[in-house]
Amino acid sequence: MILDCCIVHYYCLATPEHAVPPRIPPSIRCHLPYLLARAYQRQQRLFEAHTRDFDITGRDYGLLLMLESNPGLWQSEIADLMGLDRTTVTYLVDSLQKRGWVAREPDPADRRAHVVTMTADGRTALESIRPAAAAAIDEVLAPLDETERDQLRALLTRLLGH
Amino acid sequence: MILDCCIVHYYCLATPEHAVPPRIPPSIRCHLPYLLARAYQRQQRLFEAHTRDFDITGRDYGLLLMLESNPGLWQSEIADLMGLDRTTVTYLVDSLQKRGWVAREPDPADRRAHVVTMTADGRTALESIRPAAAAAIDEVLAPLDETERDQLRALLTRLLGH
DNA sequence: TATTGTTATACTCTATAACTATA
DNA sequence: TATAGTTATAGAGTATAACAATA
């Protein structure tokens, strides 16, 4: 991704007891960019930890979810929806197609475009992975009760300008 | 990073009017992992956009901030604080040292370790970049008023278990 | 001409493993 | 033996540019 650089990355999975090392001063620890980066990092690592037995990345999983609710997306639509370059989507779809989870074929209505759909195997894989992904989300959100989760949802939605 | 995969990446800088494409169903748009990933992605892209004139990444900037408040960190401490592998820190420090912004020397108390400090040039660079970084943060947080920012801070801090 | 997708290429980030120098 | 740091290597992710097919 263009901006893989980010504000600060502090989380260390190997030493959870040092998740908040004492030498990070409040001036950094309370900065929202730092908190956001840390939360994202934690989410990433927990997703990987919970889905280690499956041949899937979080991005793959996200695309399967997208295709579940939007069968027949063009690759260019996937690029728009996921904020990725067209070329990156080519590789992403390639990778899922190699596992037999998605299929692509030219759109009869516009043969420039390729329509991507989930296969039966893809649906099976999605169902087998869903519990692990849900467990990862549960662990990320464990410190928040339902009210707090709603507040966080609302704030992030506002932050994104929705 | 291990988990560069993430839940979903939707944000498209090139087409801000499509920041929330209509085909993302509520079931995905309201998922906290999606919102967190989107917010992080937005933060990353705005940081890069605002600091394009400077030879710096968000991670570089984060390390300079760390060194500002913690002069004389060991590289192994930086690795812990930022959740990075030792080898990655070697390259990170190399890169800043090449720009003349940090120096490293063996710790007299334990000559295995290298102490990293910011140079005068590094402080100058930090001060010249700080306004651009602040502008990036301002733009990310623009949709939230001060109360909402405090709420978000509190929620993310709880999420991280602090 | 513009758009969709592909390929070639390169660069960044990061991990593993093997190494050195110190403790 | 254990730890701090370095180097070599490899893999993933992603960008740019050039290209083919289609509109």
Short mmCIF file of C-alpha atoms in Angstrom, two decimals, chain A residues 14-86:
data_model
loop_
_atom_site.label_atom_id
_atom_site.label_comp_id
_atom_site.label_asym_id
_atom_site.label_seq_id
_atom_site.Cartn_x
_atom_site.Cartn_y
_atom_site.Cartn_z
CA ALA A 14 5.71 -11.52 21.57
CA THR A 15 5.71 -9.62 24.85
CA PRO A 16 2.10 -8.84 25.70
CA GLU A 17 3.11 -7.79 29.19
CA HIS A 18 4.93 -4.90 27.52
CA ALA A 19 2.00 -3.91 25.34
CA VAL A 20 2.31 -0.45 26.88
CA PRO A 21 5.98 0.01 27.57
CA PRO A 22 6.51 2.54 30.32
CA ARG A 23 8.87 4.71 28.29
CA ILE A 24 6.17 5.85 25.88
CA PRO A 25 5.37 9.29 27.23
CA PRO A 26 1.77 10.47 27.60
CA SER A 27 2.35 12.98 24.82
CA ILE A 28 2.62 10.08 22.40
CA ARG A 29 0.41 7.56 24.17
CA CYS A 30 -2.58 9.91 24.02
CA HIS A 31 -2.16 10.92 20.40
CA LEU A 32 -5.03 9.59 18.35
CA PRO A 33 -2.82 8.60 15.41
CA TYR A 34 -0.80 6.45 17.75
CA LEU A 35 -3.91 4.86 19.30
CA LEU A 36 -5.44 4.24 15.89
CA ALA A 37 -2.27 2.65 14.57
CA ARG A 38 -1.97 0.48 17.66
CA ALA A 39 -5.57 -0.64 17.46
CA TYR A 40 -5.21 -1.48 13.80
CA GLN A 41 -1.98 -3.33 14.45
CA ARG A 42 -3.62 -5.34 17.22
CA GLN A 43 -6.54 -6.17 14.96
CA GLN A 44 -4.20 -7.29 12.20
CA ARG A 45 -2.16 -9.54 14.47
CA LEU A 46 -5.15 -11.11 16.17
CA PHE A 47 -6.77 -11.83 12.83
CA GLU A 48 -3.64 -13.60 11.69
CA ALA A 49 -3.26 -15.47 14.96
CA HIS A 50 -6.83 -16.79 14.81
CA THR A 51 -6.76 -17.78 11.14
CA ARG A 52 -3.31 -19.33 11.11
CA ASP A 53 -4.75 -22.75 10.21
CA PHE A 54 -6.38 -21.38 7.08
CA ASP A 55 -4.75 -20.33 3.86
CA ILE A 56 -6.15 -16.82 3.97
CA THR A 57 -5.22 -13.23 4.70
CA GLY A 58 -7.49 -10.60 6.16
CA ARG A 59 -7.68 -8.92 2.79
CA ASP A 60 -8.73 -12.19 1.13
CA TYR A 61 -11.39 -12.56 3.79
CA GLY A 62 -12.61 -9.03 3.19
CA LEU A 63 -12.93 -9.68 -0.52
CA LEU A 64 -14.91 -12.88 0.09
CA LEU A 65 -17.28 -10.90 2.33
CA MET A 66 -17.66 -8.30 -0.41
CA LEU A 67 -18.42 -10.93 -3.02
CA GLU A 68 -20.88 -12.64 -0.70
CA SER A 69 -23.05 -9.50 -0.64
CA ASN A 70 -22.14 -8.28 -4.14
CA PRO A 71 -21.83 -11.22 -6.52
CA GLY A 72 -20.47 -10.39 -9.91
CA LEU A 73 -18.27 -7.38 -9.12
CA TRP A 74 -15.92 -6.13 -11.78
CA GLN A 75 -12.28 -6.01 -10.81
CA SER A 76 -12.32 -2.26 -11.26
CA GLU A 77 -15.22 -2.08 -8.80
CA ILE A 78 -13.26 -4.16 -6.32
CA ALA A 79 -10.37 -1.75 -6.72
CA ASP A 80 -12.67 1.18 -5.96
CA LEU A 81 -14.35 -0.54 -3.04
CA MET A 82 -11.09 -1.61 -1.43
CA GLY A 83 -9.01 1.41 -2.34
CA LEU A 84 -6.50 -0.64 -4.27
CA ASP A 85 -4.76 -0.25 -7.58
CA ARG A 86 -6.14 -2.26 -10.52
#
